[in-house]
């Protein structure tokens, strides 16, 4: 499996570490409602199909990436930078490229 | 008399090079080009192994990777390798092999009693016999079962050979170099693509060698050599002896090349095997098909063989597998094989076919050769136990499936069987394509491609040679288009075929023959699963294909059911009144064939397994007698052991010196992170439980980080160097995790914060000088700088110069004594260290290691990873006061949950041994005399300061139990130590020693 890092290009999955569900949003620091934090830490969908997840390019640029990956086929359809460079996306050409 | 060497022929054989080898110690001879199986057959050897469960006598059944019976222990000593397929083992001079799974000898196997006890060993034997009888029964029986039911023995000696790993990138990977694969590779090379052609046999060519045809007027071997030359000349890489075993995501495939397995031992510096990770834009799966056995009574007798294997042994190795041969097939391939073998000089007694008629041209050709043809008949049973003596041929009604009268009972020493062909769909299945049932083939073919692959040839269900060649060409063109080439690229002509025989390999749907005479009918030969087992699984409700597999272990042997899956599905379908596609098939998992651990490990063994990290003072430690220990990847001194000292003597001496005078310890391994930016203070304020936003420049502060769930994550210090810059230290173990944690919050959670983090762990060497005389020593070493209490108060930071090198000093204490951490440039670490040692000589400075460090921190009740074990909170370890109530931080809200404020939570306490014995780490705490566990011990030491064995522990409700007598129980050693609960800070509880 390879991930197209918008910063480094297509790289082997061994360079990345999985960072979990990319759809959850941390409650604002000012939120002191325990339920909101419990939902953020523990509650996850388990979709069959496309899923946005976080990957950390620890063996490369060390950026965090938002990867859209199909949990059924493992196909990756988009990779975007998280954070300051959000919206910077990798160009993914055909399968296996 | 059984098998023998034919006077002529053998495309793979070099008769000018005889090779001596031994099987079960008996000297034998073969020729260069032989496999172990062909050499054994040529020597008249029939019995080569015993079966897995029933210890039935078994012979060679195949000629390639499908072999389920002829598994041997190859080589000996450190290179001994169990379960090696004799059909895939190339003969070399001096080869030594032994039959396996027999005791005391192959022909007299005591364990064959299992066969008589077989009702005990039917499907689900383990579950039925041992569930409900209790663990004791299982433990008693296990060693006997494991001895009786197993295959070969490995070795406990270290592997003396080298293994390599490499990556390859190509446009087109062609898996399998039979007729389809060769044409596909030729076409792809002609289109100008980078091609890799992998074939698991020693010589590419596949079953083309066995076809009695000419291609463009050339014999198959010549045409194959020409095709390979053309591919190589066009830049293609040809990998023989290479099994592509796994198809992974993103068109990445794993393959193992057996570089030197065909030699007695590898040449100097030559790897035994090489693992390839192949990244291909497009893959052509030309993996071929495997012939199916038929299921009938006694179908495992030595001498019963796949028809294709009988043919391959004759054409490739010049071996007649028997002196008197009967062929039993449900398709025209049986008659064709009989004709080919007769033309090669073998004696064929009869062809038995359940159909009413076969291709008339083939029937005529059989007649012309004097071969008896029995249609509407089947082989119902075999005779002979250790070798085939004859077969019982009975009439058969193909409509009702009922056996008829006896036809004949000829003697024979080989029975060649064909039940049709099973395409090798494994790689396509691994790549996520559900196999589809093909009615004409009575088997599964690859389904829709989800990765970038194309199938060609027998793998896709095309069984005739002309069709395979055309399909290969087509697949090569398809691959070329997929790689952006146009249609006119890759145009090569198909070879002209001559000499092909008539008939079709498409089978009549006969899978099994009704049982006669109580002899077993085997479906899975390697795991000894019979047709009765399949029926039994159905009757007991394990009728889904996934349950069938696990209940009977069918298809779960090392051969992954290559010859058994389709027959099992057909039998289950009939038992359930369904069709085979309704029963379906399981998904194949990698590997296609067994992969050695050595090939996966490559060079990453021994001390190459992981990198070793050393501090700049490493060699000094070693020279001064330090016993080094691994701390993650780092090497750290455990203790500096003087001559005549034990480890215990050494750490007590070192720890005492720190309490009484001064010591120095290498802390270069601590994680260090440079945190910079206008929002650095706010960022740390959010991560740490304590306040950091208002930390003054020039001061350090101890801090703890929590995980989002409120559990402690790591602790360390943060030094404010400038308003916008902090140096953060972490524990050695969590250096990487804390950096990733920070990067996560900066990029994913709070991207608006203007902060950048960089690991500087190996940018700065560090050493801690600790003890009542630490200030004196440090001041003496400083060429510039002032560490007086006024200039450098507790938690203060100053800069200076030691040994000409700039240093940064923070007054921090882990030991509880007056102490300073001194950081300098990494390469200067040794010079600064030696200058401090020199300056400390008048004070008797003592280097100390991890053991003394542990003793000192336990005496103070300071926590490390043993206490931050992923379950504990700030309050648990007595640091509740560090949880700021003025600001939110990561984990703050989650610590309000009920379990976090439960008064029964285990909390950190100290323990003192009352009977002088040492307390064992990991002990559980109970009331005196025993009872339920009240907590557990995390760290233990002999405390020189207290003169007692002490420990840190978590104890339920522990803060209210100081002074209480308990027992520390360690049942594995049957130890109980009487202890008294104390405050976790044993020594200098008011901290007066470090505030001087
Ligand atoms: Zn990157």
mmCIF file with all atom_site columns, C-alpha atoms in Angstrom, chain A residues 1-2 26 29 31-34 37-38 40-42 54 56 62-64 66 72-74 82-84 96, chain B residues 249-252 279 450 686 708-709 739-740 743-744 747-751 755 888-891 893-894 897:
data_model
loop_
_atom_site.group_PDB
_atom_site.id
_atom_site.type_symbol
_atom_site.label_atom_id
_atom_site.label_alt_id
_atom_site.label_comp_id
_atom_site.label_asym_id
_atom_site.label_entity_id
_atom_site.label_seq_id
_atom_site.pdbx_PDB_ins_code
_atom_site.Cartn_x
_atom_site.Cartn_y
_atom_site.Cartn_z
_atom_site.occupancy
_atom_site.B_iso_or_equiv
_atom_site.pdbx_formal_charge
_atom_site.auth_seq_id
_atom_site.auth_comp_id
_atom_site.auth_asym_id
_atom_site.auth_atom_id
_atom_site.pdbx_PDB_model_num
ATOM 1  C CA . UNK A 1 1   ? 0.000   0.000  0.000  1.00 0.00 ? 1   UNK A CA 1
ATOM 2  C CA . UNK A 1 2   ? 1.253   3.432  -0.868 1.00 0.00 ? 2   UNK A CA 1
ATOM 3  C CA . UNK A 1 26  ? -12.153 17.865 19.266 1.00 0.00 ? 26  UNK A CA 1
ATOM 4  C CA . UNK A 1 29  ? -11.090 23.845 25.062 1.00 0.00 ? 29  UNK A CA 1
ATOM 5  C CA . UNK A 1 31  ? -16.266 22.887 26.551 1.00 0.00 ? 31  UNK A CA 1
ATOM 6  C CA . UNK A 1 32  ? -16.418 21.195 29.941 1.00 0.00 ? 32  UNK A CA 1
ATOM 7  C CA . UNK A 1 33  ? -19.308 18.864 29.124 1.00 0.00 ? 33  UNK A CA 1
ATOM 8  C CA . UNK A 1 34  ? -17.950 15.347 29.683 1.00 0.00 ? 34  UNK A CA 1
ATOM 9  C CA . UNK A 1 37  ? -15.366 14.727 25.191 1.00 0.00 ? 37  UNK A CA 1
ATOM 10 C CA . UNK A 1 38  ? -16.448 11.099 25.580 1.00 0.00 ? 38  UNK A CA 1
ATOM 11 C CA . UNK A 1 40  ? -14.720 12.716 20.703 1.00 0.00 ? 40  UNK A CA 1
ATOM 12 C CA . UNK A 1 41  ? -12.484 10.132 22.363 1.00 0.00 ? 41  UNK A CA 1
ATOM 13 C CA . UNK A 1 42  ? -14.542 6.964  22.111 1.00 0.00 ? 42  UNK A CA 1
ATOM 14 C CA . UNK A 1 54  ? -5.632  10.603 9.604  1.00 0.00 ? 54  UNK A CA 1
ATOM 15 C CA . UNK A 1 56  ? 1.094   10.887 10.031 1.00 0.00 ? 56  UNK A CA 1
ATOM 16 C CA . UNK A 1 62  ? 6.091   14.611 9.476  1.00 0.00 ? 62  UNK A CA 1
ATOM 17 C CA . UNK A 1 63  ? 2.904   16.288 8.296  1.00 0.00 ? 63  UNK A CA 1
ATOM 18 C CA . UNK A 1 64  ? -0.513  14.957 9.264  1.00 0.00 ? 64  UNK A CA 1
ATOM 19 C CA . UNK A 1 66  ? -6.373  13.465 5.758  1.00 0.00 ? 66  UNK A CA 1
ATOM 20 C CA . UNK A 1 72  ? -13.731 -2.400 1.757  1.00 0.00 ? 72  UNK A CA 1
ATOM 21 C CA . UNK A 1 73  ? -11.258 -2.153 -1.129 1.00 0.00 ? 73  UNK A CA 1
ATOM 22 C CA . UNK A 1 74  ? -8.461  -0.188 0.614  1.00 0.00 ? 74  UNK A CA 1
ATOM 23 C CA . UNK A 1 82  ? -4.227  18.812 7.556  1.00 0.00 ? 82  UNK A CA 1
ATOM 24 C CA . UNK A 1 83  ? -3.549  22.037 9.425  1.00 0.00 ? 83  UNK A CA 1
ATOM 25 C CA . UNK A 1 84  ? -1.995  25.160 7.977  1.00 0.00 ? 84  UNK A CA 1
ATOM 26 C CA . UNK A 1 96  ? -1.340  1.279  -8.489 1.00 0.00 ? 96  UNK A CA 1
ATOM 27 C CA . UNK B 2 249 ? -2.953  -3.246 -1.946 1.00 0.00 ? 249 UNK B CA 1
ATOM 28 C CA . UNK B 2 250 ? -1.886  -0.816 -4.621 1.00 0.00 ? 250 UNK B CA 1
ATOM 29 C CA . UNK B 2 251 ? -0.547  -3.442 -7.044 1.00 0.00 ? 251 UNK B CA 1
ATOM 30 C CA . UNK B 2 252 ? 2.321   -4.361 -4.773 1.00 0.00 ? 252 UNK B CA 1
ATOM 31 C CA . UNK B 2 279 ? 5.500   -2.502 -7.583 1.00 0.00 ? 279 UNK B CA 1
ATOM 32 C CA . UNK B 2 450 ? -10.303 -4.528 -8.382 1.00 0.00 ? 450 UNK B CA 1
ATOM 33 C CA . UNK B 2 686 ? -2.921  23.454 26.750 1.00 0.00 ? 686 UNK B CA 1
ATOM 34 C CA . UNK B 2 708 ? -7.383  12.876 25.826 1.00 0.00 ? 708 UNK B CA 1
ATOM 35 C CA . UNK B 2 709 ? -9.013  10.253 28.066 1.00 0.00 ? 709 UNK B CA 1
ATOM 36 C CA . UNK B 2 739 ? 6.673   14.769 19.360 1.00 0.00 ? 739 UNK B CA 1
ATOM 37 C CA . UNK B 2 740 ? 3.893   13.064 17.352 1.00 0.00 ? 740 UNK B CA 1
ATOM 38 C CA . UNK B 2 743 ? 2.439   17.633 15.883 1.00 0.00 ? 743 UNK B CA 1
ATOM 39 C CA . UNK B 2 744 ? -1.087  16.209 16.000 1.00 0.00 ? 744 UNK B CA 1
ATOM 40 C CA . UNK B 2 747 ? -1.789  20.361 12.604 1.00 0.00 ? 747 UNK B CA 1
ATOM 41 C CA . UNK B 2 748 ? -5.103  18.661 13.260 1.00 0.00 ? 748 UNK B CA 1
ATOM 42 C CA . UNK B 2 749 ? -6.651  20.285 16.335 1.00 0.00 ? 749 UNK B CA 1
ATOM 43 C CA . UNK B 2 750 ? -5.301  23.835 16.674 1.00 0.00 ? 750 UNK B CA 1
ATOM 44 C CA . UNK B 2 751 ? -3.806  24.763 13.303 1.00 0.00 ? 751 UNK B CA 1
ATOM 45 C CA . UNK B 2 755 ? 4.157   27.138 16.932 1.00 0.00 ? 755 UNK B CA 1
ATOM 46 C CA . UNK B 2 888 ? -8.580  23.700 30.592 1.00 0.00 ? 888 UNK B CA 1
ATOM 47 C CA . UNK B 2 889 ? -5.967  21.349 29.137 1.00 0.00 ? 889 UNK B CA 1
ATOM 48 C CA . UNK B 2 890 ? -5.905  18.086 27.219 1.00 0.00 ? 890 UNK B CA 1
ATOM 49 C CA . UNK B 2 891 ? -7.659  15.480 29.370 1.00 0.00 ? 891 UNK B CA 1
ATOM 50 C CA . UNK B 2 893 ? -12.640 17.374 31.416 1.00 0.00 ? 893 UNK B CA 1
ATOM 51 C CA . UNK B 2 894 ? -12.322 13.600 31.148 1.00 0.00 ? 894 UNK B CA 1
ATOM 52 C CA . UNK B 2 897 ? -15.752 10.946 35.054 1.00 0.00 ? 897 UNK B CA 1
#
